[in-house]
XYZ file of C-alpha atoms in Angstrom:
484
model
C -6.041 -5.080 17.821
C -3.234 -6.402 15.596
C -4.516 -7.642 12.238
C -2.536 -10.859 12.600
C -3.693 -12.086 16.000
C -6.167 -14.439 17.622
C -8.231 -11.440 18.755
C -8.600 -10.252 15.154
C -9.646 -13.714 13.987
C -12.270 -13.832 16.746
C -13.440 -10.355 15.778
C -13.767 -11.349 12.109
C -15.635 -14.528 13.124
C -18.084 -12.480 15.232
C -18.555 -9.949 12.415
C -19.107 -12.796 9.946
C -21.642 -14.655 12.111
C -23.556 -11.515 13.007
C -23.680 -10.375 9.408
C -25.195 -13.575 8.049
C -27.488 -14.283 11.007
C -29.151 -10.872 11.064
C -31.928 -9.877 8.620
C -30.781 -8.515 5.278
C -31.825 -4.918 5.949
C -29.840 -4.747 9.175
C -26.584 -6.177 7.800
C -25.048 -2.886 6.602
C -25.645 -1.393 10.055
C -24.052 -4.412 11.684
C -21.012 -3.793 9.509
C -21.016 -0.175 10.654
C -21.154 -1.195 14.324
C -18.355 -3.728 13.782
C -16.217 -1.162 11.947
C -16.605 1.474 14.655
C -15.881 -1.094 17.358
C -12.753 -2.207 15.513
C -11.397 1.311 15.142
C -12.282 2.102 18.749
C -10.127 -0.799 19.931
C -6.984 1.220 19.158
C -7.549 4.598 20.781
C -10.879 6.351 21.323
C -9.179 9.711 20.778
C -8.745 8.753 17.121
C -12.494 9.214 16.698
C -12.141 12.986 17.124
C -10.080 13.235 13.942
C -12.031 10.559 12.125
C -15.449 12.109 12.784
C -14.093 15.503 11.772
C -13.194 14.096 8.344
C -16.490 12.236 8.063
C -18.788 15.135 8.867
C -16.804 17.768 6.985
C -16.962 15.627 3.834
C -20.588 14.596 4.364
C -21.967 18.117 4.826
C -19.772 19.639 2.128
C -20.888 17.081 -0.461
C -24.503 17.348 0.662
C -24.376 21.121 0.250
C -22.658 20.897 -3.141
C -25.038 18.280 -4.505
C -28.401 19.313 -3.117
C -28.405 23.077 -2.717
C -29.097 25.443 -5.585
C -25.983 27.550 -5.186
C -23.723 29.297 -7.656
C -20.752 27.498 -9.204
C -18.456 29.786 -7.247
C -20.224 28.822 -4.026
C -19.793 25.134 -4.771
C -16.106 25.653 -5.514
C -15.664 27.489 -2.228
C -17.356 24.707 -0.264
C -15.259 22.102 -2.041
C -12.070 24.064 -1.379
C -12.916 24.319 2.325
C -13.637 20.580 2.593
C -10.386 19.675 0.813
C -8.333 22.117 2.873
C -9.857 20.899 6.128
C -9.080 17.246 5.404
C -5.656 17.723 3.820
C -4.824 20.424 6.339
C -5.628 18.153 9.270
C -3.466 15.430 7.760
C -0.609 17.896 7.222
C -0.828 19.249 10.766
C -0.719 15.903 12.558
C 2.124 14.654 10.360
C 4.228 17.766 9.814
C 3.663 20.141 12.747
C 6.683 19.131 14.831
C 8.878 18.632 11.776
C 7.978 22.112 10.516
C 8.697 23.639 13.927
C 12.104 21.962 13.994
C 12.942 23.337 10.538
C 11.848 26.825 11.542
C 13.957 26.513 14.675
C 17.006 25.550 12.625
C 16.533 28.543 10.322
C 15.825 31.074 13.061
C 18.027 29.719 15.820
C 15.105 29.362 18.187
C 14.054 26.282 20.105
C 10.434 25.221 19.860
C 8.940 22.784 22.332
C 7.781 19.496 20.880
C 4.007 19.532 20.570
C 2.218 16.376 21.630
C 0.217 15.427 18.556
C -1.871 12.306 18.091
C -1.439 10.726 14.672
C -4.578 8.623 14.192
C -4.267 5.290 12.455
C -5.407 5.434 8.865
C -5.753 9.212 8.640
C -3.773 9.347 5.386
C -6.194 6.849 3.846
C -9.580 8.018 5.074
C -8.676 11.677 4.429
C -8.093 10.819 0.777
C -11.381 8.934 0.596
C -13.133 12.000 1.993
C -11.492 14.280 -0.583
C -12.238 11.979 -3.534
C -15.876 11.712 -2.451
C -16.320 15.500 -2.299
C -14.580 16.054 -5.638
C -16.624 13.338 -7.357
C -19.877 14.871 -6.071
C -18.728 18.286 -7.299
C -17.913 16.820 -10.720
C -21.353 15.204 -10.896
C -19.930 11.684 -10.911
C -21.832 10.722 -7.758
C -24.943 11.998 -6.059
C -24.367 12.957 -2.427
C -25.199 10.257 0.105
C -28.186 11.449 2.126
C -27.991 8.795 4.828
C -25.161 9.792 7.208
C -24.908 6.216 8.533
C -24.242 4.910 5.035
C -21.505 7.479 4.533
C -20.045 6.655 7.944
C -19.868 2.996 6.901
C -18.113 3.931 3.646
C -15.501 5.866 5.602
C -15.041 3.399 8.470
C -15.258 -0.051 6.833
C -12.872 -1.980 9.056
C -10.821 -4.068 6.566
C -9.543 -0.932 4.808
C -9.605 1.953 7.280
C -5.997 1.566 8.430
C -4.067 1.111 5.204
C -6.420 0.917 2.287
C -6.842 0.247 -0.515
C -8.152 3.791 -0.976
C -11.627 3.083 -2.303
C -13.887 5.341 -4.347
C -17.469 5.848 -3.291
C -18.989 4.613 -6.555
C -16.956 1.397 -6.331
C -17.331 0.548 -2.648
C -20.755 1.935 -1.689
C -22.834 -0.532 -3.750
C -20.869 -3.398 -2.216
C -21.387 -2.121 1.328
C -25.029 -1.097 1.124
C -26.240 -4.217 -0.695
C -26.828 -7.076 1.769
C -24.993 -10.212 0.698
C -26.068 -13.795 1.185
C -23.796 -16.490 2.529
C -21.673 -18.462 0.077
C -19.475 -21.339 1.178
C -17.378 -21.055 -1.997
C -16.784 -17.384 -1.306
C -15.856 -18.221 2.292
C -13.195 -20.699 1.170
C -11.852 -18.348 -1.488
C -11.654 -15.435 0.928
C -9.926 -17.471 3.638
C -7.406 -18.741 1.083
C -6.556 -15.160 0.120
C -6.360 -14.257 3.817
C -3.940 -17.127 4.414
C -1.765 -16.083 1.473
C -1.554 -12.586 2.916
C -0.476 -13.979 6.289
C 2.176 -16.064 4.508
C 3.568 -12.971 2.815
C 3.635 -11.043 6.069
C 4.957 -13.372 8.772
C 6.990 -15.823 6.699
C 8.651 -13.433 4.226
C 8.260 -9.798 5.294
C 8.886 -10.233 9.014
C 11.833 -12.566 8.415
C 13.398 -10.205 5.864
C 12.830 -7.334 8.322
C 15.250 -8.905 10.818
C 18.180 -8.561 8.392
C 16.984 -5.251 6.957
C 16.564 -3.585 10.360
C 19.979 -4.740 11.506
C 21.794 -3.351 8.438
C 19.808 -0.137 8.018
C 19.932 0.548 11.745
C 23.718 0.100 11.893
C 24.732 0.984 8.343
C 28.156 2.277 9.391
C 29.086 -1.270 10.424
C 28.332 -2.713 6.997
C 29.257 -2.061 3.415
C 29.195 -3.457 -0.083
C 27.490 -6.775 -0.467
C 25.701 -6.650 2.896
C 24.023 -3.336 2.091
C 23.073 -4.515 -1.395
C 21.452 -7.626 0.087
C 19.616 -5.434 2.624
C 18.371 -3.188 -0.196
C 17.043 -6.151 -2.170
C 15.455 -7.690 0.911
C 13.757 -4.404 1.789
C 12.371 -4.240 -1.753
C 10.861 -7.664 -1.163
C 9.847 -6.856 2.415
C 7.825 -3.738 1.622
C 5.976 -5.527 -1.184
C 5.128 -8.649 0.818
C 4.254 -6.569 3.877
C 1.911 -4.168 2.106
C 0.415 -6.562 -0.431
C 0.066 -9.142 2.349
C -2.058 -6.723 4.363
C -4.161 -5.926 1.296
C -4.665 -9.655 0.681
C -5.814 -10.041 4.279
C -8.218 -7.111 3.896
C -9.562 -8.415 0.596
C -9.894 -11.930 2.008
C -11.877 -10.768 5.050
C -14.037 -8.590 2.840
C -14.638 -11.388 0.359
C -15.861 -13.629 3.180
C -18.540 -10.989 3.805
C -19.369 -10.864 0.092
C -17.780 -7.439 -0.460
C -15.253 -7.024 -3.267
C -12.322 -4.661 -2.840
C -10.069 -3.505 -5.645
C -6.765 -5.290 -6.062
C -4.082 -2.821 -5.044
C -1.186 -4.669 -6.714
C -0.558 -6.270 -10.079
C 2.852 -7.929 -9.641
C 4.775 -4.613 -9.660
C 8.232 -6.190 -9.795
C 7.370 -7.676 -13.178
C 7.103 -4.116 -14.546
C 9.130 -3.287 -17.661
C 9.462 0.430 -16.866
C 8.953 2.829 -13.989
C 5.735 4.027 -15.606
C 4.572 0.417 -15.747
C 5.639 -0.052 -12.122
C 3.295 2.704 -11.004
C 0.451 1.110 -12.926
C 0.989 -1.986 -10.786
C 2.114 -0.652 -7.379
C -0.396 0.745 -4.832
C -2.898 1.146 -7.655
C -5.503 2.938 -5.545
C -2.975 5.637 -4.565
C -1.544 5.970 -8.087
C -4.982 6.435 -9.622
C -5.941 8.873 -6.836
C -2.944 11.076 -7.632
C -3.744 10.797 -11.332
C -7.412 11.758 -10.989
C -7.188 14.408 -8.276
C -3.765 16.027 -8.793
C -2.204 15.172 -12.170
C -5.291 15.695 -14.368
C -6.481 18.864 -12.557
C -2.972 20.312 -13.018
C -3.390 19.807 -16.749
C -2.083 16.283 -17.184
C -0.508 15.872 -20.607
C -2.843 18.348 -22.306
C -0.619 21.422 -22.180
C 2.614 20.347 -23.797
C 5.530 18.187 -22.786
C 7.163 20.700 -20.456
C 3.955 21.151 -18.477
C 3.376 17.401 -18.487
C 6.806 16.723 -17.000
C 6.309 19.455 -14.408
C 2.974 17.900 -13.451
C 4.577 14.467 -13.140
C 7.292 15.871 -10.916
C 4.739 17.623 -8.698
C 2.729 14.417 -8.337
C 5.736 12.413 -7.204
C 6.853 15.197 -4.902
C 3.414 15.095 -3.258
C 3.652 11.309 -3.122
C 6.870 11.612 -1.157
C 5.280 14.108 1.242
C 2.252 11.838 1.692
C 4.344 8.802 2.546
C 6.304 10.245 5.418
C 8.037 13.048 7.259
C 11.606 13.751 6.226
C 13.750 14.841 3.310
C 14.456 11.225 2.347
C 10.766 10.643 1.507
C 10.765 13.734 -0.684
C 13.962 12.522 -2.368
C 12.343 9.123 -2.960
C 9.420 10.829 -4.697
C 11.738 13.070 -6.721
C 13.783 10.054 -7.836
C 10.659 8.395 -9.223
C 9.626 11.659 -10.879
C 13.081 11.880 -12.496
C 12.841 8.234 -13.597
C 9.541 8.865 -15.368
C 10.624 12.074 -17.059
C 13.960 10.612 -18.157
C 12.199 7.504 -19.450
C 9.846 9.556 -21.603
C 12.601 11.835 -22.927
C 14.779 8.902 -23.952
C 12.005 6.654 -25.297
C 12.374 7.723 -28.935
C 16.222 7.626 -29.037
C 16.172 4.198 -27.398
C 13.697 2.864 -29.942
C 15.859 4.148 -32.793
C 18.939 2.590 -31.204
C 17.197 -0.790 -30.874
C 16.060 -0.586 -34.499
C 19.560 0.186 -35.786
C 21.054 -2.619 -33.711
C 18.399 -5.061 -34.895
C 17.129 -5.734 -31.388
C 13.928 -7.767 -31.313
C 11.838 -6.199 -28.545
C 9.408 -9.128 -28.518
C 11.914 -11.625 -27.138
C 11.938 -12.926 -23.568
C 15.497 -11.716 -23.017
C 14.625 -8.141 -23.957
C 11.597 -8.101 -21.670
C 13.552 -9.697 -18.843
C 16.316 -7.116 -19.266
C 13.786 -4.315 -18.917
C 12.231 -5.980 -15.875
C 15.635 -6.400 -14.230
C 16.592 -2.771 -14.974
C 13.299 -1.533 -13.521
C 13.759 -3.688 -10.419
C 17.243 -2.241 -9.836
C 16.003 1.338 -10.261
C 13.114 0.743 -7.867
C 15.455 -0.895 -5.350
C 17.806 2.099 -5.381
C 14.849 4.424 -4.761
C 13.590 2.218 -1.905
C 16.981 2.715 -0.220
C 16.161 6.367 0.437
C 12.605 5.468 1.435
C 13.857 3.119 4.176
C 17.050 4.905 5.271
C 17.107 6.918 8.494
C 17.387 10.185 6.616
C 18.772 11.502 3.338
C 22.402 11.606 4.528
C 22.155 8.013 5.734
C 20.767 6.992 2.345
C 23.646 8.676 0.509
C 26.219 7.029 2.751
C 24.645 3.620 2.288
C 24.538 4.081 -1.478
C 28.216 5.041 -1.445
C 29.097 2.054 0.729
C 27.102 -0.286 -1.499
C 28.546 0.684 -4.869
C 31.827 2.510 -4.232
C 33.529 1.044 -1.174
C 34.410 -2.632 -1.770
C 30.972 -3.530 -3.103
C 31.581 -7.280 -3.163
C 33.563 -7.691 0.042
C 31.999 -9.045 3.227
C 33.050 -7.752 6.634
C 34.151 -10.112 9.395
C 30.527 -11.029 10.131
C 29.034 -13.333 7.571
C 25.507 -12.965 6.222
C 24.506 -15.793 8.565
C 25.335 -13.693 11.600
C 23.305 -10.589 10.727
C 20.070 -11.574 12.408
C 19.375 -14.653 10.267
C 21.079 -18.026 10.515
C 21.410 -20.633 7.785
C 17.983 -22.158 8.450
C 16.307 -18.758 8.292
C 17.979 -18.022 4.966
C 16.796 -21.375 3.591
C 13.210 -20.657 4.645
C 13.374 -17.108 3.308
C 14.765 -18.108 -0.082
C 12.274 -20.990 -0.388
C 9.393 -18.667 0.492
C 10.519 -16.058 -2.030
C 10.716 -18.825 -4.646
C 7.137 -19.861 -3.785
C 6.050 -16.228 -4.074
C 7.724 -15.955 -7.478
C 6.153 -19.154 -8.815
C 2.693 -18.173 -7.558
C 3.076 -14.703 -9.073
C 4.060 -16.160 -12.438
C 1.098 -18.546 -12.373
C -1.276 -15.743 -11.357
C -0.342 -13.972 -14.563
C -1.886 -16.856 -16.512
C -4.515 -18.377 -14.230
C -6.925 -17.496 -11.471
C -5.294 -19.856 -8.990
C -8.066 -19.764 -6.426
C -10.655 -20.618 -9.060
C -8.454 -23.383 -10.429
C -7.961 -24.796 -6.931
C -11.718 -24.809 -6.327
C -12.128 -27.041 -9.410
C -9.855 -29.742 -7.987
C -10.962 -32.775 -6.023
C -11.772 -32.377 -2.339
C -8.758 -34.361 -1.051
C -6.357 -32.341 -3.219
C -7.764 -28.984 -2.098
C -7.676 -29.794 1.594
C -4.200 -31.235 1.311
C -3.068 -27.876 -0.070
C -4.926 -26.018 2.687
C -3.390 -28.142 5.456
C 0.131 -27.969 4.030
C -0.139 -24.197 3.672
C -1.344 -23.819 7.263
C 1.443 -26.030 8.544
C 4.062 -24.122 6.544
C 2.866 -20.776 7.909
C 2.560 -22.103 11.470
C 6.012 -23.682 11.478
C 8.009 -21.109 9.517
C 6.341 -17.867 10.569
C 8.605 -15.508 12.511
C 7.912 -16.157 16.179
C 9.940 -16.163 19.377
C 9.917 -15.147 23.033
C 7.466 -12.299 23.582
C 6.494 -12.509 19.930
C 4.578 -9.563 18.591
C 3.974 -9.385 14.865
C 5.696 -6.404 13.272
C 3.486 -3.439 12.533
C 2.545 -3.227 8.878
C 4.819 -0.727 7.175
C 2.093 1.350 5.549
C 0.191 1.827 8.824
C 2.693 4.526 9.763
C 1.722 6.595 6.729
């Protein structure tokens, strides 16, 4: 069931009506039934992996939190639960890739193993691990009701690509029945609509150009590759944040608040700041369950930098299979370490040169530098392998970087009208993002007169309906982060 489809809208409408018609005590169980039905719409075989994660985490946490066992026993149970969940994730993602590497090293040919990669396994596995660790740390008491825990793990707006929610944040929202609110309904649908705008007007249109250039990078160079890099930087943000907006909007309609996974990451003034704003639920997960347990910044600078590098290496492995994902993670690890090592010399240089760091121009310069660094890293993330990424980088900045080939930009998947719509939509996104930094736009819109609000709603719907990426046999592009 595609998230952007009539069938999904009908499903959400049925879930919404059932939730608010049924008695309060039954509503959480209705959500559970709806969530399981939603996940079952994709492939029933996915439930084998999903239920394995659910029950391994449930019984491990129950044993850790309710049985009078030794500290060593609790650690062993926790280690088993973590290894089972992370191990399952590693097997389904890396089995064939590992066999191919072993074959290359040994000269043997291994048959490709048919492995199902369940949707959302990277996300619900991490929720299972965080739950077990938090129970072990005494942060949460173990959930005794298995149906409640099953709902926490399966909640349909987030199961496929997050945000990765913590038990103490999401459970009270899920298990507390919510009453209907028309204001909340309007606010949630507005957020839903904004997410759809990001996805089908910007991300899917940018994807046409990006896929053409990245898929045939030997045919392009210089300016075309640079434009593709910038568009992919915009595409992955609008695609992923658009899906999160849709998830948060649907959830808000039901009265359930989800964490905001993005805080305008391309306004970041450093790579460290970028990771405070990008995929916040994943960044904080790595911080709390990998970086801090490794020692964080408590054991000297050398150990701190090693821990940072390990975290970003793991981040690359989590995101995908291939050397280029690892390189992407290592690049960000290098960025952070280099930024910290040069922070003091840079500050001294600015002081000697009389640079005022509080000016708009200085901040904008840092934002632009960060955006360029992030864009270069995204090149390896999107490229069809590490070698392809290196060749594209060479073509972009070494071989005639400002020269177009015989095909103009208007002949690489997008015509002049598409470019006009894309640039206008990006401008709208930029203006809205700037305003969101100062105002709660949805709250401000709710304060306006009825005719003004509904004029905005209608114009937004018309814009999305007219300028969304459609065509013969249209099928909305799969969200990028669903593959992880």
